[in-house]
PDB file of C-alpha atoms in Angstrom:
ATOM      1  CA  MET A  29     -41.078  35.886 -20.326  1.00  0.00           C
ATOM      2  CA  LYS A  30     -39.027  37.302 -17.507  1.00  0.00           C
ATOM      3  CA  LYS A  31     -40.866  39.548 -15.107  1.00  0.00           C
ATOM      4  CA  ILE A  32     -39.798  43.149 -15.183  1.00  0.00           C
ATOM      5  CA  ARG A  33     -38.791  44.369 -11.779  1.00  0.00           C
ATOM      6  CA  TRP A  34     -40.454  47.497 -10.477  1.00  0.00           C
ATOM      7  CA  GLY A  35     -37.065  49.080  -9.821  1.00  0.00           C
ATOM      8  CA  THR A  36     -36.008  48.519 -13.426  1.00  0.00           C
ATOM      9  CA  LEU A  37     -39.304  49.912 -14.713  1.00  0.00           C
ATOM     10  CA  VAL A  38     -38.989  53.051 -12.583  1.00  0.00           C
ATOM     11  CA  ALA A  39     -35.390  53.511 -13.744  1.00  0.00           C
ATOM     12  CA  TYR A  40     -36.456  53.334 -17.414  1.00  0.00           C
ATOM     13  CA  ILE A  41     -39.274  55.815 -16.801  1.00  0.00           C
ATOM     14  CA  ILE A  42     -36.886  58.275 -15.145  1.00  0.00           C
ATOM     15  CA  LEU A  43     -34.364  57.864 -17.980  1.00  0.00           C
ATOM     16  CA  ALA A  44     -37.106  58.445 -20.536  1.00  0.00           C
ATOM     17  CA  LEU A  45     -38.232  61.613 -18.772  1.00  0.00           C
ATOM     18  CA  PHE A  46     -34.695  63.011 -18.596  1.00  0.00           C
ATOM     19  CA  ALA A  47     -34.146  62.083 -22.254  1.00  0.00           C
ATOM     20  CA  ILE A  48     -37.275  64.018 -23.260  1.00  0.00           C
ATOM     21  CA  ILE A  49     -36.233  67.036 -21.170  1.00  0.00           C
ATOM     22  CA  THR A  50     -32.760  66.966 -22.731  1.00  0.00           C
ATOM     23  CA  VAL A  51     -33.824  66.466 -26.347  1.00  0.00           C
ATOM     24  CA  PHE A  52     -36.909  68.711 -26.392  1.00  0.00           C
ATOM     25  CA  PRO A  53     -35.054  72.099 -26.654  1.00  0.00           C
ATOM     26  CA  PHE A  54     -33.038  70.803 -29.593  1.00  0.00           C
ATOM     27  CA  VAL A  55     -36.129  69.432 -31.379  1.00  0.00           C
ATOM     28  CA  TYR A  56     -37.995  72.682 -30.778  1.00  0.00           C
ATOM     29  CA  MET A  57     -35.046  74.633 -32.164  1.00  0.00           C
ATOM     30  CA  ILE A  58     -35.265  72.673 -35.417  1.00  0.00           C
ATOM     31  CA  LEU A  59     -39.045  73.024 -35.650  1.00  0.00           C
ATOM     32  CA  GLY A  60     -38.921  76.702 -34.647  1.00  0.00           C
ATOM     33  CA  GLY A  61     -36.545  77.396 -37.508  1.00  0.00           C
ATOM     34  CA  LEU A  62     -39.314  76.253 -39.864  1.00  0.00           C
ATOM     35  CA  MET A  63     -42.091  78.348 -38.279  1.00  0.00           C
ATOM     36  CA  SER A  64     -43.354  81.821 -39.031  1.00  0.00           C
ATOM     37  CA  PHE A  65     -42.581  84.708 -36.690  1.00  0.00           C
ATOM     38  CA  ARG A  66     -46.117  84.602 -35.309  1.00  0.00           C
ATOM     39  CA  GLU A  67     -45.885  80.897 -34.478  1.00  0.00           C
ATOM     40  CA  THR A  68     -42.618  81.336 -32.569  1.00  0.00           C
ATOM     41  CA  THR A  69     -44.055  84.107 -30.389  1.00  0.00           C
ATOM     42  CA  THR A  70     -47.557  82.825 -29.639  1.00  0.00           C
ATOM     43  CA  ILE A  71     -48.602  81.775 -26.119  1.00  0.00           C
ATOM     44  CA  PRO A  72     -49.126  78.897 -25.575  1.00  0.00           C
ATOM     45  CA  PRO A  73     -46.228  78.073 -27.862  1.00  0.00           C
ATOM     46  CA  THR A  74     -46.705  76.295 -31.178  1.00  0.00           C
ATOM     47  CA  LEU A  75     -44.947  72.937 -31.228  1.00  0.00           C
ATOM     48  CA  ILE A  76     -45.454  71.920 -34.870  1.00  0.00           C
ATOM     49  CA  PRO A  77     -45.567  74.524 -37.667  1.00  0.00           C
ATOM     50  CA  LYS A  78     -48.649  74.577 -39.902  1.00  0.00           C
ATOM     51  CA  HIS A  79     -46.473  75.226 -42.918  1.00  0.00           C
ATOM     52  CA  PHE A  80     -42.760  74.519 -43.069  1.00  0.00           C
ATOM     53  CA  GLU A  81     -41.048  77.816 -43.851  1.00  0.00           C
ATOM     54  CA  TRP A  82     -37.927  76.575 -45.637  1.00  0.00           C
ATOM     55  CA  SER A  83     -37.348  80.110 -46.854  1.00  0.00           C
ATOM     56  CA  ASN A  84     -36.138  80.998 -43.341  1.00  0.00           C
ATOM     57  CA  TYR A  85     -32.782  79.390 -44.130  1.00  0.00           C
ATOM     58  CA  ALA A  86     -32.416  81.438 -47.292  1.00  0.00           C
ATOM     59  CA  LYS A  87     -33.221  84.593 -45.304  1.00  0.00           C
ATOM     60  CA  VAL A  88     -30.488  83.692 -42.789  1.00  0.00           C
ATOM     61  CA  PHE A  89     -27.843  83.970 -45.513  1.00  0.00           C
ATOM     62  CA  SER A  90     -29.397  86.985 -47.225  1.00  0.00           C
ATOM     63  CA  GLN A  91     -29.924  89.064 -44.083  1.00  0.00           C
ATOM     64  CA  ALA A  92     -26.478  88.426 -42.549  1.00  0.00           C
ATOM     65  CA  PRO A  93     -23.068  87.280 -43.903  1.00  0.00           C
ATOM     66  CA  PHE A  94     -23.599  83.849 -42.384  1.00  0.00           C
ATOM     67  CA  GLY A  95     -21.225  82.223 -44.860  1.00  0.00           C
ATOM     68  CA  ARG A  96     -18.480  84.513 -43.570  1.00  0.00           C
ATOM     69  CA  TYR A  97     -19.356  83.542 -40.001  1.00  0.00           C
ATOM     70  CA  PHE A  98     -19.003  79.885 -40.930  1.00  0.00           C
ATOM     71  CA  LEU A  99     -15.607  80.518 -42.518  1.00  0.00           C
ATOM     72  CA  ASN A 100     -14.315  82.517 -39.540  1.00  0.00           C
ATOM     73  CA  THR A 101     -15.505  79.875 -37.072  1.00  0.00           C
ATOM     74  CA  PHE A 102     -13.998  77.022 -39.085  1.00  0.00           C
ATOM     75  CA  ILE A 103     -10.628  78.765 -39.388  1.00  0.00           C
ATOM     76  CA  THR A 104     -10.351  79.657 -35.700  1.00  0.00           C
ATOM     77  CA  ALA A 105     -11.597  76.255 -34.487  1.00  0.00           C
ATOM     78  CA  SER A 106      -9.232  74.376 -36.827  1.00  0.00           C
ATOM     79  CA  VAL A 107      -6.163  76.448 -35.929  1.00  0.00           C
ATOM     80  CA  THR A 108      -6.753  76.170 -32.174  1.00  0.00           C
ATOM     81  CA  THR A 109      -7.373  72.424 -32.500  1.00  0.00           C
ATOM     82  CA  ILE A 110      -4.203  71.689 -34.458  1.00  0.00           C
ATOM     83  CA  VAL A 111      -1.867  73.893 -32.414  1.00  0.00           C
ATOM     84  CA  SER A 112      -3.291  73.043 -28.981  1.00  0.00           C
ATOM     85  CA  LEU A 113      -3.218  69.320 -29.787  1.00  0.00           C
ATOM     86  CA  PHE A 114       0.424  69.565 -30.883  1.00  0.00           C
ATOM     87  CA  ASN A 115       1.398  71.491 -27.742  1.00  0.00           C
ATOM     88  CA  ALA A 116      -0.536  69.129 -25.476  1.00  0.00           C
ATOM     89  CA  LEU A 117       1.119  66.126 -27.131  1.00  0.00           C
ATOM     90  CA  LEU A 118       4.642  67.450 -26.570  1.00  0.00           C
ATOM     91  CA  GLY A 119       3.891  68.664 -23.042  1.00  0.00           C
ATOM     92  CA  ALA A 120       2.326  65.358 -21.968  1.00  0.00           C
ATOM     93  CA  PHE A 121       5.214  63.395 -23.453  1.00  0.00           C
ATOM     94  CA  ALA A 122       7.751  65.526 -21.563  1.00  0.00           C
ATOM     95  CA  MET A 123       5.905  65.119 -18.264  1.00  0.00           C
ATOM     96  CA  VAL A 124       5.616  61.342 -18.635  1.00  0.00           C
ATOM     97  CA  ASN A 125       8.883  60.267 -20.234  1.00  0.00           C
ATOM     98  CA  LEU A 126      11.519  62.954 -19.701  1.00  0.00           C
ATOM     99  CA  LYS A 127      13.462  63.598 -16.506  1.00  0.00           C
ATOM    100  CA  PHE A 128      14.605  67.128 -15.745  1.00  0.00           C
ATOM    101  CA  LYS A 129      15.192  69.361 -12.738  1.00  0.00           C
ATOM    102  CA  GLY A 130      12.164  71.102 -11.359  1.00  0.00           C
ATOM    103  CA  LYS A 131       9.732  68.708 -13.011  1.00  0.00           C
ATOM    104  CA  GLY A 132       7.625  68.474  -9.861  1.00  0.00           C
ATOM    105  CA  VAL A 133       7.526  72.258  -9.498  1.00  0.00           C
ATOM    106  CA  VAL A 134       6.419  72.644 -13.099  1.00  0.00           C
ATOM    107  CA  GLN A 135       3.622  70.141 -12.575  1.00  0.00           C
ATOM    108  CA  VAL A 136       2.434  71.946  -9.434  1.00  0.00           C
ATOM    109  CA  VAL A 137       2.463  75.317 -11.204  1.00  0.00           C
ATOM    110  CA  LEU A 138       0.539  73.968 -14.192  1.00  0.00           C
ATOM    111  CA  LEU A 139      -1.976  72.242 -11.938  1.00  0.00           C
ATOM    112  CA  SER A 140      -2.503  75.462  -9.966  1.00  0.00           C
ATOM    113  CA  LEU A 141      -3.079  77.372 -13.224  1.00  0.00           C
ATOM    114  CA  LEU A 142      -5.652  74.759 -14.202  1.00  0.00           C
ATOM    115  CA  MET A 143      -7.685  75.772 -11.160  1.00  0.00           C
ATOM    116  CA  VAL A 144      -7.891  79.416 -12.258  1.00  0.00           C
ATOM    117  CA  PRO A 145     -11.219  80.079 -14.041  1.00  0.00           C
ATOM    118  CA  GLY A 146     -10.940  81.535 -17.511  1.00  0.00           C
ATOM    119  CA  GLU A 147     -13.224  84.422 -16.627  1.00  0.00           C
ATOM    120  CA  ALA A 148     -10.649  85.632 -14.076  1.00  0.00           C
ATOM    121  CA  ILE A 149      -8.015  86.324 -16.739  1.00  0.00           C
ATOM    122  CA  ILE A 150     -10.116  87.107 -19.786  1.00  0.00           C
ATOM    123  CA  PHE A 151      -9.854  90.886 -19.357  1.00  0.00           C
ATOM    124  CA  THR A 152      -6.099  90.640 -18.804  1.00  0.00           C
ATOM    125  CA  ASN A 153      -5.872  88.718 -22.057  1.00  0.00           C
ATOM    126  CA  TYR A 154      -8.031  91.340 -23.734  1.00  0.00           C
ATOM    127  CA  ASN A 155      -5.734  94.165 -22.617  1.00  0.00           C
ATOM    128  CA  THR A 156      -2.740  92.211 -23.926  1.00  0.00           C
ATOM    129  CA  ILE A 157      -4.364  91.598 -27.306  1.00  0.00           C
ATOM    130  CA  ALA A 158      -5.483  95.236 -27.542  1.00  0.00           C
ATOM    131  CA  ARG A 159      -1.980  96.588 -26.789  1.00  0.00           C
ATOM    132  CA  MET A 160      -0.538  94.262 -29.428  1.00  0.00           C
ATOM    133  CA  GLY A 161      -2.986  95.693 -31.968  1.00  0.00           C
ATOM    134  CA  LEU A 162      -4.570  92.314 -32.668  1.00  0.00           C
ATOM    135  CA  LEU A 163      -8.226  93.232 -32.270  1.00  0.00           C
ATOM    136  CA  ASN A 164     -10.395  92.117 -35.213  1.00  0.00           C
ATOM    137  CA  THR A 165      -7.752  89.637 -36.385  1.00  0.00           C
ATOM    138  CA  TYR A 166      -7.586  85.862 -36.559  1.00  0.00           C
ATOM    139  CA  ILE A 167      -4.449  85.906 -34.412  1.00  0.00           C
ATOM    140  CA  GLY A 168      -6.275  87.768 -31.680  1.00  0.00           C
ATOM    141  CA  LEU A 169      -9.119  85.238 -31.811  1.00  0.00           C
ATOM    142  CA  VAL A 170      -6.918  82.150 -31.444  1.00  0.00           C
ATOM    143  CA  LEU A 171      -3.838  83.293 -29.515  1.00  0.00           C
ATOM    144  CA  PRO A 172      -5.101  82.663 -25.929  1.00  0.00           C
ATOM    145  CA  PHE A 173      -6.283  79.162 -26.884  1.00  0.00           C
ATOM    146  CA  LEU A 174      -3.202  77.759 -28.601  1.00  0.00           C
ATOM    147  CA  THR A 175      -2.307  75.729 -25.526  1.00  0.00           C
ATOM    148  CA  SER A 176      -4.406  73.940 -22.924  1.00  0.00           C
ATOM    149  CA  ILE A 177      -3.238  72.589 -19.587  1.00  0.00           C
ATOM    150  CA  PHE A 178      -6.379  70.466 -19.335  1.00  0.00           C
ATOM    151  CA  TYR A 179      -5.657  68.661 -22.618  1.00  0.00           C
ATOM    152  CA  MET A 180      -2.034  68.181 -21.587  1.00  0.00           C
ATOM    153  CA  TYR A 181      -3.050  66.543 -18.304  1.00  0.00           C
ATOM    154  CA  TYR A 182      -5.606  64.392 -20.101  1.00  0.00           C
ATOM    155  CA  LEU A 183      -2.942  63.102 -22.491  1.00  0.00           C
ATOM    156  CA  GLN A 184      -0.485  62.757 -19.608  1.00  0.00           C
ATOM    157  CA  SER A 185      -2.787  60.318 -17.837  1.00  0.00           C
ATOM    158  CA  TYR A 186      -3.338  58.595 -21.183  1.00  0.00           C
ATOM    159  CA  PHE A 187       0.381  58.252 -21.933  1.00  0.00           C
ATOM    160  CA  GLY A 188       0.983  57.090 -18.364  1.00  0.00           C
ATOM    161  CA  SER A 189      -1.006  53.948 -19.171  1.00  0.00           C
ATOM    162  CA  ILE A 190       1.627  52.945 -21.715  1.00  0.00           C
ATOM    163  CA  SER A 191       4.393  50.803 -20.315  1.00  0.00           C
ATOM    164  CA  PRO A 192       7.621  52.826 -19.840  1.00  0.00           C
ATOM    165  CA  THR A 193       9.606  49.841 -21.134  1.00  0.00           C
ATOM    166  CA  ILE A 194       8.410  50.709 -24.644  1.00  0.00           C
ATOM    167  CA  TYR A 195      10.106  54.114 -24.439  1.00  0.00           C
ATOM    168  CA  LYS A 196      13.280  52.570 -22.988  1.00  0.00           C
ATOM    169  CA  ALA A 197      13.353  49.931 -25.733  1.00  0.00           C
ATOM    170  CA  ALA A 198      12.988  52.617 -28.391  1.00  0.00           C
ATOM    171  CA  MET A 199      15.896  54.586 -26.895  1.00  0.00           C
ATOM    172  CA  ILE A 200      18.066  51.458 -26.772  1.00  0.00           C
ATOM    173  CA  ASN A 201      17.346  50.819 -30.460  1.00  0.00           C
ATOM    174  CA  GLY A 202      18.610  54.314 -31.300  1.00  0.00           C
ATOM    175  CA  ALA A 203      15.310  56.111 -31.796  1.00  0.00           C
ATOM    176  CA  SER A 204      15.133  59.804 -30.936  1.00  0.00           C
ATOM    177  CA  ASP A 205      12.374  61.318 -28.838  1.00  0.00           C
ATOM    178  CA  TRP A 206      10.867  62.783 -31.978  1.00  0.00           C
ATOM    179  CA  GLU A 207      10.804  59.374 -33.695  1.00  0.00           C
ATOM    180  CA  TYR A 208       9.305  57.747 -30.600  1.00  0.00           C
ATOM    181  CA  ILE A 209       6.513  60.321 -30.508  1.00  0.00           C
ATOM    182  CA  TRP A 210       5.448  60.013 -34.147  1.00  0.00           C
ATOM    183  CA  LYS A 211       6.178  56.352 -34.823  1.00  0.00           C
ATOM    184  CA  ILE A 212       5.167  54.762 -31.522  1.00  0.00           C
ATOM    185  CA  LEU A 213       3.340  57.119 -29.147  1.00  0.00           C
ATOM    186  CA  VAL A 214       0.921  58.682 -31.626  1.00  0.00           C
ATOM    187  CA  PRO A 215      -0.182  55.373 -33.244  1.00  0.00           C
ATOM    188  CA  MET A 216      -0.762  53.841 -29.804  1.00  0.00           C
ATOM    189  CA  SER A 217      -2.756  56.842 -28.578  1.00  0.00           C
ATOM    190  CA  LYS A 218      -5.036  57.608 -31.508  1.00  0.00           C
ATOM    191  CA  GLY A 219      -8.160  57.360 -29.375  1.00  0.00           C
ATOM    192  CA  GLY A 220      -6.993  59.884 -26.786  1.00  0.00           C
ATOM    193  CA  LEU A 221      -5.582  62.262 -29.395  1.00  0.00           C
ATOM    194  CA  PHE A 222      -8.789  62.112 -31.398  1.00  0.00           C
ATOM    195  CA  THR A 223     -10.851  62.829 -28.285  1.00  0.00           C
ATOM    196  CA  VAL A 224      -8.717  65.873 -27.447  1.00  0.00           C
ATOM    197  CA  ALA A 225      -8.928  67.123 -31.029  1.00  0.00           C
ATOM    198  CA  LEU A 226     -12.698  66.810 -31.108  1.00  0.00           C
ATOM    199  CA  LEU A 227     -13.157  68.487 -27.716  1.00  0.00           C
ATOM    200  CA  SER A 228     -10.888  71.341 -28.784  1.00  0.00           C
ATOM    201  CA  PHE A 229     -12.744  71.776 -32.091  1.00  0.00           C
ATOM    202  CA  ILE A 230     -16.135  71.818 -30.347  1.00  0.00           C
ATOM    203  CA  SER A 231     -14.850  74.350 -27.818  1.00  0.00           C
ATOM    204  CA  GLY A 232     -13.565  76.594 -30.604  1.00  0.00           C
ATOM    205  CA  TRP A 233     -16.765  76.188 -32.621  1.00  0.00           C
ATOM    206  CA  ASN A 234     -18.952  77.148 -29.647  1.00  0.00           C
ATOM    207  CA  SER A 235     -16.760  80.073 -28.568  1.00  0.00           C
ATOM    208  CA  PHE A 236     -18.807  83.142 -27.664  1.00  0.00           C
ATOM    209  CA  LEU A 237     -17.435  85.435 -24.943  1.00  0.00           C
ATOM    210  CA  TRP A 238     -13.877  85.910 -26.231  1.00  0.00           C
ATOM    211  CA  PRO A 239     -14.856  86.656 -29.873  1.00  0.00           C
ATOM    212  CA  LEU A 240     -17.480  89.058 -28.523  1.00  0.00           C
ATOM    213  CA  LEU A 241     -14.719  91.029 -26.786  1.00  0.00           C
ATOM    214  CA  VAL A 242     -12.005  91.106 -29.448  1.00  0.00           C
ATOM    215  CA  THR A 243     -14.160  91.642 -32.565  1.00  0.00           C
ATOM    216  CA  ASN A 244     -16.412  94.558 -33.387  1.00  0.00           C
ATOM    217  CA  GLU A 245     -16.405  94.231 -37.172  1.00  0.00           C
ATOM    218  CA  ASP A 246     -19.104  92.171 -38.862  1.00  0.00           C
ATOM    219  CA  SER A 247     -16.561  90.474 -41.124  1.00  0.00           C
ATOM    220  CA  MET A 248     -14.698  88.950 -38.149  1.00  0.00           C
ATOM    221  CA  ARG A 249     -17.619  87.643 -36.130  1.00  0.00           C
ATOM    222  CA  LEU A 250     -18.116  83.963 -35.356  1.00  0.00           C
ATOM    223  CA  LEU A 251     -21.326  81.979 -35.622  1.00  0.00           C
ATOM    224  CA  ASN A 252     -22.573  82.371 -32.064  1.00  0.00           C
ATOM    225  CA  ASN A 253     -21.932  86.108 -32.142  1.00  0.00           C
ATOM    226  CA  GLY A 254     -23.606  86.366 -35.542  1.00  0.00           C
ATOM    227  CA  LEU A 255     -26.950  85.320 -34.068  1.00  0.00           C
ATOM    228  CA  THR A 256     -27.348  88.903 -32.849  1.00  0.00           C
ATOM    229  CA  SER A 257     -27.684  89.977 -36.493  1.00  0.00           C
ATOM    230  CA  PHE A 258     -31.315  88.904 -36.333  1.00  0.00           C
ATOM    231  CA  ALA A 259     -32.164  91.286 -33.495  1.00  0.00           C
ATOM    232  CA  SER A 260     -32.929  94.981 -33.788  1.00  0.00           C
ATOM    233  CA  ASP A 261     -34.571  97.789 -31.859  1.00  0.00           C
ATOM    234  CA  ALA A 262     -37.908  96.616 -33.225  1.00  0.00           C
ATOM    235  CA  GLY A 263     -37.427  93.137 -31.763  1.00  0.00           C
ATOM    236  CA  SER A 264     -35.844  89.807 -32.557  1.00  0.00           C
ATOM    237  CA  GLU A 265     -36.708  87.705 -35.578  1.00  0.00           C
ATOM    238  CA  THR A 266     -36.941  84.555 -33.503  1.00  0.00           C
ATOM    239  CA  GLN A 267     -37.674  82.243 -36.411  1.00  0.00           C
ATOM    240  CA  LEU A 268     -34.440  83.311 -38.118  1.00  0.00           C
ATOM    241  CA  GLN A 269     -32.483  83.017 -34.873  1.00  0.00           C
ATOM    242  CA  LEU A 270     -33.708  79.442 -34.438  1.00  0.00           C
ATOM    243  CA  ALA A 271     -32.877  78.599 -38.059  1.00  0.00           C
ATOM    244  CA  ALA A 272     -29.401  80.095 -37.680  1.00  0.00           C
ATOM    245  CA  ALA A 273     -28.885  78.227 -34.391  1.00  0.00           C
ATOM    246  CA  THR A 274     -29.804  74.981 -36.155  1.00  0.00           C
ATOM    247  CA  LEU A 275     -27.187  75.652 -38.821  1.00  0.00           C
ATOM    248  CA  THR A 276     -24.649  76.412 -36.104  1.00  0.00           C
ATOM    249  CA  VAL A 277     -25.214  73.136 -34.253  1.00  0.00           C
ATOM    250  CA  LEU A 278     -25.504  70.916 -37.329  1.00  0.00           C
ATOM    251  CA  PRO A 279     -21.747  70.489 -38.087  1.00  0.00           C
ATOM    252  CA  ILE A 280     -21.024  69.414 -34.495  1.00  0.00           C
ATOM    253  CA  LEU A 281     -23.830  66.846 -34.603  1.00  0.00           C
ATOM    254  CA  ILE A 282     -22.497  65.448 -37.862  1.00  0.00           C
ATOM    255  CA  LEU A 283     -19.022  65.118 -36.347  1.00  0.00           C
ATOM    256  CA  TYR A 284     -20.420  63.341 -33.303  1.00  0.00           C
ATOM    257  CA  PHE A 285     -22.472  60.801 -35.255  1.00  0.00           C
ATOM    258  CA  ILE A 286     -19.540  60.043 -37.565  1.00  0.00           C
ATOM    259  CA  PHE A 287     -16.891  59.699 -34.853  1.00  0.00           C
ATOM    260  CA  ARG A 288     -18.910  58.630 -31.783  1.00  0.00           C
ATOM    261  CA  LYS A 289     -17.148  55.246 -31.615  1.00  0.00           C
ATOM    262  CA  GLN A 290     -13.735  56.902 -31.573  1.00  0.00           C
ATOM    263  CA  ILE A 291     -14.891  59.270 -28.831  1.00  0.00           C
ATOM    264  CA  ILE A 292     -16.075  56.428 -26.612  1.00  0.00           C
ATOM    265  CA  ARG A 293     -12.912  54.450 -27.311  1.00  0.00           C
ATOM    266  CA  GLY A 294     -10.770  57.430 -26.395  1.00  0.00           C
ATOM    267  CA  VAL A 295     -12.592  57.934 -23.107  1.00  0.00           C
ATOM    268  CA  VAL A 296     -12.450  54.315 -21.915  1.00  0.00           C
ATOM    269  CA  ARG A 297      -8.891  53.867 -23.283  1.00  0.00           C
ATOM    270  CA  ASN A 298      -9.502  50.357 -24.502  1.00  0.00           C
ATOM    271  CA  ASP A 299      -7.271  50.767 -27.517  1.00  0.00           C
ATOM    272  CA  LEU A 300      -4.010  50.990 -25.561  1.00  0.00           C
ATOM    273  CA  LYS A 301      -1.763  47.987 -25.903  1.00  0.00           C
ATOM    274  CA  GLY A 302       1.477  47.170 -24.181  1.00  0.00           C
TER     275      GLY A 302
END
């Protein structure tokens, strides 16, 4: 048997410790959703419930319109994913393959906008949405997120790895830009496009601050905002909040475990050919 080096052993111990620290809050969230209120508030905290309170999940849907929250979140996340991916695809293609005047200026402007934090313009966006009368509407929830400079630059670096001779050959053979995008560029860039789509969907699913500003009706709330339904002047029902949080995270975990190979492939870009 090969001797284990002390450096390797220490590295594995450190990795194990960080893994426990990272995973523990998620595990406790799942277990806390199956505890009683008393168990979630005792000090020292209870780690394993004496009796699994499966009825907490039924109470989540009976005490708040959690099904409506799921529907609202799915609609807004899906719309922003589809539209932002389409816009990022066209924008990245134009920046990589097309030649036009002022292209460098456009790139500099977009890059400078990328450096502006979202919190700096969120109230300006709110005033715009309010003046347009789009508060408590799906349009108001998704409008500021229908395009993303970050996703465009990600796809731009991805498309830049494709040989420009492929685009020139397609033009020589009489293909239009539209045909090149859908018949050549998209099939060759499935990994990157899938990664952008998944990141956009996760971002929309986890949205909190913007929906909190533009919605004040219970029927238009999203999942993360709906967690406040289990808090009142008398205190928070922590066991229901943990159960609801588990339901909120579950769809994203399912997506990750199903498509984790595509995510890794899209990041390392090992599926590009040519």
